[in-house]
PDB file of C-alpha atoms in Angstrom:
ATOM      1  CA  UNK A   1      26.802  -0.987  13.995  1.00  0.00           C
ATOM      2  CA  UNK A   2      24.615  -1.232  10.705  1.00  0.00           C
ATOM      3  CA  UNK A   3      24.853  -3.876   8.073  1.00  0.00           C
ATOM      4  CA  UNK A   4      22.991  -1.973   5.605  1.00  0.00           C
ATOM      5  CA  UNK A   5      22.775   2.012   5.155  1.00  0.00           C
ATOM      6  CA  UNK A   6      19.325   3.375   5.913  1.00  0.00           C
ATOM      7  CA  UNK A   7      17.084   6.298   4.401  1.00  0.00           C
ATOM      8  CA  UNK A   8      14.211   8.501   4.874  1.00  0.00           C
ATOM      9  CA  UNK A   9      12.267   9.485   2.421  1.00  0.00           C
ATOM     10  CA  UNK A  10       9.049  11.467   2.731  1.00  0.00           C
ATOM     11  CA  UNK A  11       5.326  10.127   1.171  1.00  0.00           C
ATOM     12  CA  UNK A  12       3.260  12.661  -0.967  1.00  0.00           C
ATOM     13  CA  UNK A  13       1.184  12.445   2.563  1.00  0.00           C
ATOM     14  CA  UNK A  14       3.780  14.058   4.203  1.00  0.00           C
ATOM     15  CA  UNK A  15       4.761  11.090   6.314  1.00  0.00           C
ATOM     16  CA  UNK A  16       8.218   9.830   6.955  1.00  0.00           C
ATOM     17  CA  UNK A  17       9.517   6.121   6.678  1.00  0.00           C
ATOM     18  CA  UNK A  18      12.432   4.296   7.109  1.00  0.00           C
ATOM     19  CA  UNK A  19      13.551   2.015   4.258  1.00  0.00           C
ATOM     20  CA  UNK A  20      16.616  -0.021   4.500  1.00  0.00           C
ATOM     21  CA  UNK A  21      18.892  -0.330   1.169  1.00  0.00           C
ATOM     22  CA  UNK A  22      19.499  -3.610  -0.261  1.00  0.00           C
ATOM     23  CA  UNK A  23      23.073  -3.318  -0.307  1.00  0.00           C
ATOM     24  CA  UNK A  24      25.590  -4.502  -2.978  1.00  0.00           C
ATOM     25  CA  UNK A  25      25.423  -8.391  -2.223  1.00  0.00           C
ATOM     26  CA  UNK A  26      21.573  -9.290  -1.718  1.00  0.00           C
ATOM     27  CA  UNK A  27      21.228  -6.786  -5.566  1.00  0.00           C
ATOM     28  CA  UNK A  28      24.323  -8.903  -6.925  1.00  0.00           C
ATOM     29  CA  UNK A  29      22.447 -12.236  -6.109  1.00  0.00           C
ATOM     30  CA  UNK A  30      18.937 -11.182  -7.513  1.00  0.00           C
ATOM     31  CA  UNK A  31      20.953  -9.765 -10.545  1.00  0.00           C
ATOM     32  CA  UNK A  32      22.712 -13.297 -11.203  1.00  0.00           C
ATOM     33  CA  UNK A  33      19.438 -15.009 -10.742  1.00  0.00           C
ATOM     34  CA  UNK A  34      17.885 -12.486 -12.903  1.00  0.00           C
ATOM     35  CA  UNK A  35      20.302 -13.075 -15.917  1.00  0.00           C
ATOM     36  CA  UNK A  36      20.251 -17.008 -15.837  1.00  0.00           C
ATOM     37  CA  UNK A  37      16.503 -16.926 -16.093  1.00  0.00           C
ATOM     38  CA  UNK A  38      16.382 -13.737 -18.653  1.00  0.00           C
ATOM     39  CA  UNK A  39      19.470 -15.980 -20.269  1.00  0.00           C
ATOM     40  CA  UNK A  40      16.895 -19.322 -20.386  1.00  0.00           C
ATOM     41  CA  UNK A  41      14.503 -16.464 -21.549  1.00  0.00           C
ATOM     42  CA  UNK A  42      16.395 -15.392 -24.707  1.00  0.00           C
ATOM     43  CA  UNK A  43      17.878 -18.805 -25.467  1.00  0.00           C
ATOM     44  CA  UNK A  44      14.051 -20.055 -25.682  1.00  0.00           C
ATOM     45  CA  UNK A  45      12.941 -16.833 -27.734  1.00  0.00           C
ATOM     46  CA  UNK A  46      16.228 -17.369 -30.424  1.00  0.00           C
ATOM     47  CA  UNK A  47      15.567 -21.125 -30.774  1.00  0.00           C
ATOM     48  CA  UNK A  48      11.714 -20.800 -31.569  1.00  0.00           C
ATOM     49  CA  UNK A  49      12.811 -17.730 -33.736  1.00  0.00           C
ATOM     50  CA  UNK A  50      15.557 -19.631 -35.579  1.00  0.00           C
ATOM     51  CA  UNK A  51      12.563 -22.657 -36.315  1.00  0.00           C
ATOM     52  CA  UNK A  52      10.213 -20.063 -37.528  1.00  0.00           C
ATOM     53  CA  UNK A  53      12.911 -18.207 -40.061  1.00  0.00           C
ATOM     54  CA  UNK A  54      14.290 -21.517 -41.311  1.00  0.00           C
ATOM     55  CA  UNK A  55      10.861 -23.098 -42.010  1.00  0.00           C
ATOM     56  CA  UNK A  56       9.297 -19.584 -43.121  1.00  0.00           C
ATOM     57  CA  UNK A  57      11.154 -18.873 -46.700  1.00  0.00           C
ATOM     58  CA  UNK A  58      10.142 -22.693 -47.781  1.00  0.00           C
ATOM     59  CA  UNK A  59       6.562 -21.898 -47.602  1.00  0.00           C
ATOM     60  CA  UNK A  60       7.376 -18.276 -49.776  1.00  0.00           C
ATOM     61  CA  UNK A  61       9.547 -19.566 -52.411  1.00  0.00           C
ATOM     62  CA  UNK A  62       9.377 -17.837 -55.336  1.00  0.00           C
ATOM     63  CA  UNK A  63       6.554 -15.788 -54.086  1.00  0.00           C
ATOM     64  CA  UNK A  64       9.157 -13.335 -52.611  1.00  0.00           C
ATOM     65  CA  UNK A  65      13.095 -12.193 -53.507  1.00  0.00           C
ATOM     66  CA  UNK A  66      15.186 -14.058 -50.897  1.00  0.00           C
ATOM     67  CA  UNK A  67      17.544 -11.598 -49.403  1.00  0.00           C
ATOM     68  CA  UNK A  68      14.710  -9.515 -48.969  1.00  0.00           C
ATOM     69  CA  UNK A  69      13.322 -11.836 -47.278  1.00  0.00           C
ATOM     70  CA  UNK A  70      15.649 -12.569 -45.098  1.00  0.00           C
ATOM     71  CA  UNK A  71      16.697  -8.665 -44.676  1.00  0.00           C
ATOM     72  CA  UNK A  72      13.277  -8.515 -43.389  1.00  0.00           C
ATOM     73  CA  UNK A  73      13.624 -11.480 -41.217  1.00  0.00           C
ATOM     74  CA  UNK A  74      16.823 -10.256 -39.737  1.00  0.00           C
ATOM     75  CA  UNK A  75      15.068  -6.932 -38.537  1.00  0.00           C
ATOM     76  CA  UNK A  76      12.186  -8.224 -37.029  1.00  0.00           C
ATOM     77  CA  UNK A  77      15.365 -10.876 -34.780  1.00  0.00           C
ATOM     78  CA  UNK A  78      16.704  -7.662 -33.899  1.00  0.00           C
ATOM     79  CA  UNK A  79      12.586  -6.412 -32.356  1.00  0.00           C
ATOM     80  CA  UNK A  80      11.979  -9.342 -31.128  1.00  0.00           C
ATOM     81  CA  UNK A  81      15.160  -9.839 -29.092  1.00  0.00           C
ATOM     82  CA  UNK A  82      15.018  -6.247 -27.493  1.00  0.00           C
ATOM     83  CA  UNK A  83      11.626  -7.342 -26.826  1.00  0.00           C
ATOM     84  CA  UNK A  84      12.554 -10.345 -24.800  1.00  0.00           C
ATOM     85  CA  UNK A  85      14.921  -8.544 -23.544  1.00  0.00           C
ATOM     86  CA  UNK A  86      13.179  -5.111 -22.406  1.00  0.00           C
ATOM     87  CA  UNK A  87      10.364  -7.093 -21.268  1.00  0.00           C
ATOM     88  CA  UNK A  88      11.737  -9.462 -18.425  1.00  0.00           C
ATOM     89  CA  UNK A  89      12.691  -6.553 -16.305  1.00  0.00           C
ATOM     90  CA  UNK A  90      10.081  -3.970 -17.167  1.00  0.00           C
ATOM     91  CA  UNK A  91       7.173  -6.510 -17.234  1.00  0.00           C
ATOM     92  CA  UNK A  92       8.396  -7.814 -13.481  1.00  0.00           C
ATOM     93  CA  UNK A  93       9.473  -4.805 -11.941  1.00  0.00           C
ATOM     94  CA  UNK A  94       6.175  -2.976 -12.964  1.00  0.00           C
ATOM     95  CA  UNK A  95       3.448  -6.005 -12.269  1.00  0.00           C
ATOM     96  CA  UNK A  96       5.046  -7.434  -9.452  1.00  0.00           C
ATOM     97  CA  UNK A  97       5.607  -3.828  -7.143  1.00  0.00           C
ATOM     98  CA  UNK A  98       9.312  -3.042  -7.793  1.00  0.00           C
ATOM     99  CA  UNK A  99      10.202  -6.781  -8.196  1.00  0.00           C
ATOM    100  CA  UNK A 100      11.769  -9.843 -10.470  1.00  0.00           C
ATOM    101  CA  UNK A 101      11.999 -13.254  -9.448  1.00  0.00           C
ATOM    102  CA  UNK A 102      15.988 -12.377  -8.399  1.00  0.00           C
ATOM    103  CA  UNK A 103      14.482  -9.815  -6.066  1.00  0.00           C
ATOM    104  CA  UNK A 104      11.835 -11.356  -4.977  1.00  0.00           C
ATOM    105  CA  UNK A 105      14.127 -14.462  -4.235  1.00  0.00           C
ATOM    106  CA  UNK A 106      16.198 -12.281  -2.012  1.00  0.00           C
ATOM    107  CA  UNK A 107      13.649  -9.766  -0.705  1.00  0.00           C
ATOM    108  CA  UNK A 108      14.451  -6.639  -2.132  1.00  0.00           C
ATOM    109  CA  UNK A 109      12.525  -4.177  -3.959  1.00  0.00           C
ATOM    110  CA  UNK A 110      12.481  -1.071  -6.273  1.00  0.00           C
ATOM    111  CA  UNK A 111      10.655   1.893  -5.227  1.00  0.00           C
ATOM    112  CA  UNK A 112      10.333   5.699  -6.365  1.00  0.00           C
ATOM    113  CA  UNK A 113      12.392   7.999  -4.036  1.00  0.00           C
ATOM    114  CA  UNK A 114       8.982   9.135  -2.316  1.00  0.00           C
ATOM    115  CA  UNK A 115       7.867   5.525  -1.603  1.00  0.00           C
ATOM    116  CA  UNK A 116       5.487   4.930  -3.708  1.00  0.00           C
ATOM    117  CA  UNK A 117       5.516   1.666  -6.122  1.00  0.00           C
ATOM    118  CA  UNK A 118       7.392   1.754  -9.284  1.00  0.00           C
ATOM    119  CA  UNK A 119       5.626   2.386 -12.797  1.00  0.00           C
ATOM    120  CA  UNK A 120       5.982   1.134 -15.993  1.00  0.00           C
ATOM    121  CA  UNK A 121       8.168   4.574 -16.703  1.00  0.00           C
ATOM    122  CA  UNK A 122      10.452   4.157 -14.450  1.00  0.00           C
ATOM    123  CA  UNK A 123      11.370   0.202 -15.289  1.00  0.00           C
ATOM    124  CA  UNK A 124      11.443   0.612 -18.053  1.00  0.00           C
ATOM    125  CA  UNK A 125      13.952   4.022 -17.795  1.00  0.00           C
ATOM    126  CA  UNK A 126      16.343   1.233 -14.881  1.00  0.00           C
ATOM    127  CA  UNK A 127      15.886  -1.172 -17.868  1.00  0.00           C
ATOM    128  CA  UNK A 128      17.309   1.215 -20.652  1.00  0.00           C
ATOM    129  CA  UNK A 129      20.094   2.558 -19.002  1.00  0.00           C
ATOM    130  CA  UNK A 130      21.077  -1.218 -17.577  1.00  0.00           C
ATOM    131  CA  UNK A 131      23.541  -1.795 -20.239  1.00  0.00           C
ATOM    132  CA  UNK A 132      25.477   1.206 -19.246  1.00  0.00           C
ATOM    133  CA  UNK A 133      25.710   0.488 -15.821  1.00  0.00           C
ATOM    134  CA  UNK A 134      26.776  -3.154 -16.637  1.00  0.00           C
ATOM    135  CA  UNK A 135      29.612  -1.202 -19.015  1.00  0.00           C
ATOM    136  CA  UNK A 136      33.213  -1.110 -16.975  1.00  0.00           C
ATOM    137  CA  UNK A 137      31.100  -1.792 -13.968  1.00  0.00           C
ATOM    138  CA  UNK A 138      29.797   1.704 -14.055  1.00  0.00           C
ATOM    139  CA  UNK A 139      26.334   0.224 -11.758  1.00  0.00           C
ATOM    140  CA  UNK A 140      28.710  -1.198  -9.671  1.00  0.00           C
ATOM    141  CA  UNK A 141      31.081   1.551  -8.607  1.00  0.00           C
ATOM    142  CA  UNK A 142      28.033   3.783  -8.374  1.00  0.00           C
ATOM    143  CA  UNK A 143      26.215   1.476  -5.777  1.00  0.00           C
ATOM    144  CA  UNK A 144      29.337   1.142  -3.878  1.00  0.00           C
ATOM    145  CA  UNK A 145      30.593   4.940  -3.346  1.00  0.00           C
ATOM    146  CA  UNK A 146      27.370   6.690  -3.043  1.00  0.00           C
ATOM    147  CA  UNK A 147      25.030   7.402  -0.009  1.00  0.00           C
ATOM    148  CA  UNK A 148      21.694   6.351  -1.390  1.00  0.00           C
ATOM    149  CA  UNK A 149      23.269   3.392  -3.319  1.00  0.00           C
ATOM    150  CA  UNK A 150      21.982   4.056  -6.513  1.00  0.00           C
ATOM    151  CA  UNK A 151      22.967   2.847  -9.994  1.00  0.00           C
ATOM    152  CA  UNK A 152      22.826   5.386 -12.957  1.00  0.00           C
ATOM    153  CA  UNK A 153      19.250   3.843 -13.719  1.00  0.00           C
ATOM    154  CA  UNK A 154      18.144   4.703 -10.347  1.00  0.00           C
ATOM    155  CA  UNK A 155      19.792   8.131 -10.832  1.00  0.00           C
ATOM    156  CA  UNK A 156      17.459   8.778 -13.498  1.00  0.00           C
ATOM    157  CA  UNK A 157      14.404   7.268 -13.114  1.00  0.00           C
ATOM    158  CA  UNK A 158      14.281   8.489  -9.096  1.00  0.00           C
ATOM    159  CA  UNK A 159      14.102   4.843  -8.067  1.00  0.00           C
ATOM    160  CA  UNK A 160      15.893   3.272  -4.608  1.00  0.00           C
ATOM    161  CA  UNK A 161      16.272  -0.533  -4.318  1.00  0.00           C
ATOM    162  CA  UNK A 162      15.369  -1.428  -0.454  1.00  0.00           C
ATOM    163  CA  UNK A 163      15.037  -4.137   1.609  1.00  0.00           C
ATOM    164  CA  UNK A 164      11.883  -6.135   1.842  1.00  0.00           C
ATOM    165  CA  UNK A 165      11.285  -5.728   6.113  1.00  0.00           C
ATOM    166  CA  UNK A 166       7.918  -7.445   7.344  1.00  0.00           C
ATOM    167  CA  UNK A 167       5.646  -5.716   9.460  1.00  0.00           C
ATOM    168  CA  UNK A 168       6.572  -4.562  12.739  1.00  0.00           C
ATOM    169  CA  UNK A 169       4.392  -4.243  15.578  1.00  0.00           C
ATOM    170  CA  UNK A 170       4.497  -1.651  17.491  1.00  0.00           C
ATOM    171  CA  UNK A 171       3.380  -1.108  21.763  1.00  0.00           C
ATOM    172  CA  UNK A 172       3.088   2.519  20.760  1.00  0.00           C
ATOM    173  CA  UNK A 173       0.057   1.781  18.846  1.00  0.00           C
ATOM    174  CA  UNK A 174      -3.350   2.273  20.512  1.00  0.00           C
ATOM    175  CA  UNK A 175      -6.294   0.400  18.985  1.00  0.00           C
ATOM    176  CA  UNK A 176      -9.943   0.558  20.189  1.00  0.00           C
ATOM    177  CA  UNK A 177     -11.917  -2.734  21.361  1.00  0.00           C
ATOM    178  CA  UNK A 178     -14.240  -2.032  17.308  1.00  0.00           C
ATOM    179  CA  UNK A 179     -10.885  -2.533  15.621  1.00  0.00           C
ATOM    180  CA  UNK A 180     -10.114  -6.423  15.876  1.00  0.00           C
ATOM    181  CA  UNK A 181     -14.066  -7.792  14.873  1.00  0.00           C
ATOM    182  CA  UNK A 182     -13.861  -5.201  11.878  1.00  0.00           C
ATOM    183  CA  UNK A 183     -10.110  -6.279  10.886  1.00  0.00           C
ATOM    184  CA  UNK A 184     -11.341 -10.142  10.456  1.00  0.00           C
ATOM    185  CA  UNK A 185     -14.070  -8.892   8.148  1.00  0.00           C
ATOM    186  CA  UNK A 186     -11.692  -7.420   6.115  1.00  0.00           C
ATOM    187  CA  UNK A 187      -9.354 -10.356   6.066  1.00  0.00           C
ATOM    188  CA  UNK A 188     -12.055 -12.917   4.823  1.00  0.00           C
ATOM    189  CA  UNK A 189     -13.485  -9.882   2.291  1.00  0.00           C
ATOM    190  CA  UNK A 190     -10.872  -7.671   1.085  1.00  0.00           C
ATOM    191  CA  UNK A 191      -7.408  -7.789  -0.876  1.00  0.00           C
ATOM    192  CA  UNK A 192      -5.046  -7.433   2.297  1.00  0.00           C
ATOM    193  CA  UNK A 193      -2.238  -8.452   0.146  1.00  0.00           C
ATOM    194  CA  UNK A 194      -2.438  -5.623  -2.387  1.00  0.00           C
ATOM    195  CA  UNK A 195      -1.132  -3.970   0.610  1.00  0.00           C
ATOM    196  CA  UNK A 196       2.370  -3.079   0.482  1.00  0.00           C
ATOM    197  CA  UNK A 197       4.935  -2.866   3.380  1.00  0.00           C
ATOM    198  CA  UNK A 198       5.195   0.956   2.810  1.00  0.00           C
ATOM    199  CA  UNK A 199       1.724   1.858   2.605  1.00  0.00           C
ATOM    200  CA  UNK A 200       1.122  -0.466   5.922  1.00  0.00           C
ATOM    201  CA  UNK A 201       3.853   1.784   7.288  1.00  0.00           C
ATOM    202  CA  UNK A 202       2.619   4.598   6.639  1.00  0.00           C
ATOM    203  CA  UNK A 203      -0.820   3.462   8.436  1.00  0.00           C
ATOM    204  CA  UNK A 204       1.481   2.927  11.568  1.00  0.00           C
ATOM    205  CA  UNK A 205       3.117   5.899  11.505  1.00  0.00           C
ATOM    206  CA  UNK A 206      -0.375   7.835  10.897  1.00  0.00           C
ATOM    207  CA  UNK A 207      -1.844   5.742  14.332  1.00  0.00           C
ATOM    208  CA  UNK A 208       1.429   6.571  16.255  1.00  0.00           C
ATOM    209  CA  UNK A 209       1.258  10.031  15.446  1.00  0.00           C
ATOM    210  CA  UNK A 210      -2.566  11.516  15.532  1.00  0.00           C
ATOM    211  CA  UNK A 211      -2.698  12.168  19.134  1.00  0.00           C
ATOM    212  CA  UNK A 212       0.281  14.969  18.243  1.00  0.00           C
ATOM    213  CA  UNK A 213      -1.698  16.189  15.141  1.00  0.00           C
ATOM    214  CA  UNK A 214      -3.730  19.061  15.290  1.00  0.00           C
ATOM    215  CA  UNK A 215      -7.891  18.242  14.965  1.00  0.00           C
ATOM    216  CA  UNK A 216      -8.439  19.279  11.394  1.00  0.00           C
ATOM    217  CA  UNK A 217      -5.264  18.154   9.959  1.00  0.00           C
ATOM    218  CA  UNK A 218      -5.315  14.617  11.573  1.00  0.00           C
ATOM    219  CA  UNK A 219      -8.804  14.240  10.496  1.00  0.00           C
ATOM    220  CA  UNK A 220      -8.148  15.360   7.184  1.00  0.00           C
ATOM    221  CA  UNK A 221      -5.328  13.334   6.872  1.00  0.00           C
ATOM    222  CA  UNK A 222      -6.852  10.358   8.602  1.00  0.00           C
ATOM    223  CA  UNK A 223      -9.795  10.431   5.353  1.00  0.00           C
ATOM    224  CA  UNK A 224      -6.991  10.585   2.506  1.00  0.00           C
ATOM    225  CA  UNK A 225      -5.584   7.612   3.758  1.00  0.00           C
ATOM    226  CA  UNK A 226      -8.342   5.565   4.360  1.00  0.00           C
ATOM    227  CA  UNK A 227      -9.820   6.241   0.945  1.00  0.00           C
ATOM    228  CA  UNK A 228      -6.023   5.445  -0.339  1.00  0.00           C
ATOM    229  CA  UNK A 229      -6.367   2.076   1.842  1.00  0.00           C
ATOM    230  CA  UNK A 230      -9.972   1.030   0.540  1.00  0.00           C
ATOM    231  CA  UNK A 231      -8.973   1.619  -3.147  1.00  0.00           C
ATOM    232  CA  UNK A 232      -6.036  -0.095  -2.870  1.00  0.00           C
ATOM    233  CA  UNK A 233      -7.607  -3.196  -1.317  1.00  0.00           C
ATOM    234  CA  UNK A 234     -10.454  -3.353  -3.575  1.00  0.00           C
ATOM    235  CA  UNK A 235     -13.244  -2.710  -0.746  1.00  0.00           C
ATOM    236  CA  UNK A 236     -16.479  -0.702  -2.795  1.00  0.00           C
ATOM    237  CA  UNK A 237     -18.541  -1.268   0.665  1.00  0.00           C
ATOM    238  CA  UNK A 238     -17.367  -1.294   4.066  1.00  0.00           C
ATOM    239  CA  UNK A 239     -19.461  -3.390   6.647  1.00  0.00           C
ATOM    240  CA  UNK A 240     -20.923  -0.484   8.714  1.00  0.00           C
ATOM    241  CA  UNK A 241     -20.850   3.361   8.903  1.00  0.00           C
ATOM    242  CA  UNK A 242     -16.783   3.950  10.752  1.00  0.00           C
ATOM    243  CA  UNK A 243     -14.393   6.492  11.038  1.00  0.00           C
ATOM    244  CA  UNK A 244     -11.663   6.829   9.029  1.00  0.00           C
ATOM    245  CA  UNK A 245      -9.350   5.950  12.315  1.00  0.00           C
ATOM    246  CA  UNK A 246     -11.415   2.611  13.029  1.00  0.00           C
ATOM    247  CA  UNK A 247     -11.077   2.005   9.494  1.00  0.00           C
ATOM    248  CA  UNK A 248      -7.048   2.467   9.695  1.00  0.00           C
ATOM    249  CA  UNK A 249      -6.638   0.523  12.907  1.00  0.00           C
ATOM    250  CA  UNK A 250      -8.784  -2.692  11.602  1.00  0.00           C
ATOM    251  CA  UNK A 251      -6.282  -2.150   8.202  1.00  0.00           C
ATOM    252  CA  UNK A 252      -3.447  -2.137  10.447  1.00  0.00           C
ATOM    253  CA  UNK A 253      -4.297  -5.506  12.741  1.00  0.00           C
ATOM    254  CA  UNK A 254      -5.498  -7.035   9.659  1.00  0.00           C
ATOM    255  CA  UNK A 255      -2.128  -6.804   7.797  1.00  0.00           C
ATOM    256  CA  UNK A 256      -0.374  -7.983  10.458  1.00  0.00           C
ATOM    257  CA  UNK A 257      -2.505 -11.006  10.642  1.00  0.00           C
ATOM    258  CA  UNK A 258      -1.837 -12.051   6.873  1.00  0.00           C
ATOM    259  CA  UNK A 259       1.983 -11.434   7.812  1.00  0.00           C
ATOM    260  CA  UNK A 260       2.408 -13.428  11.245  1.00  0.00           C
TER     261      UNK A 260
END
């Protein structure tokens, strides 16, 4: 029997993964964490606000018409407190992969239904639609009686919230003896940690599955996904003239160091 409820979801590389959902307690914990320190947040951004619009009109007096002044004062509150409030979980969710310091606390994560890493468009479409979902408990009911345990934000920005699962390693995997010298090159060099969990899966399930692929798609496939893996480590040189496969499998044992 399952704790959590699992999906698949399928990569624009036509590769399936796994994810586990985060489930209703481990997103109600990140979410209380969340508001207390978006709470500290706002408290901070109203008190330094107040300071500045009490001080402000005694440096303007009689240089301006007071309740214009303070109209004016009131409306730019009102921007500045959507602001601090928009900001918190858009600004997290799209600089930290998917995450806020609540999630990150509890190891969950937001991705797009395909698997890729959130954008700024889609926080900021789970941030919009928040209050809604916080209305009557609307977010709540949602994430309870439906399969993919989604929230109207998630609905509509085409978001899941998973669980954060370290790498696994897997017998099934066949590496050649080039593979380990290579992968501690690109530890001490390269960004291993830009990887994410579900791009390094997606490097397993590529080196489980080639032997099955045919010739020309595994070696096209093999190329898009080491080119995907060297930009998103930050690599403009490798060491040596490789294939893309020893490229994957020294990617692949050098994740797995950083994670063990």
């Amino acid at each position: 029997m399952r704790l959590f409820n699992s999906v698949k979801v399928r990569t624009p590389e036509s590769v399936d993964l796994e994810f586990t959902l985060a489930g209703i307690g481990n997103r109600a914990i990140a979410l209380l964490i969340d508001y207390l320190l978006w709470g500290a947040l706002l408290v901070t951004v109203i008190v330094l606000w107040g300071l500045f619009a009490y001080n402000l009109p005694l440096y303007f007096r009689g240089l301006a018409n007071s309740e214009a002044l303070e109209t004016w004062l009131a409306a730019v509150a009102w921007l500045v407190y959507s602001a601090a409030y928009a900001s918190y979980f858009v600004g997290f969710e799209t600089l930290w992969q998917g995450q806020t310091p609540g999630k990150r606390y509890t190891k969950i994560r937001v991705i797009c239904e395909n698997g890729q890493p959130v954008g700024l468009a889609q926080a900021a479409l789970r941030s919009l639609l928040r209050p809604v979902d916080d209305f009557l408990s609307i977010g709540l009911l949602l994430i309870l009686f439906t399969k993919r345990e989604k929230r109207l934000g998630d609905w509509v920005a085409g978001t899941l919230v998973i669980q954060e699962e370290p790498a696994i390693v897997s017998a099934n995997v066949a590496l050649s003896a080039d593979a380990q010298p290579l992968a501690d090159q690109l530890g001490a060099t390269a960004n291993i940690s830009a990887l994410l969990p579900d791009d390094f899966a997606v490097i397993r399930s590529y080196l489980q599955r080639r032997t099955l692929m045919e010739p020309k798609a595994k070696a096209e496939l093999g190329l898009q996904l080491a080119r995907q893996a060297r930009t998103l480590i930050g690599l403009h040189e490798l060491p040596f003239d490789m294939t893309p496969d020893l490229f994957l499998e020294a990617m692949y044992l050098a994740y797995q160091q950083q994670s063990s």
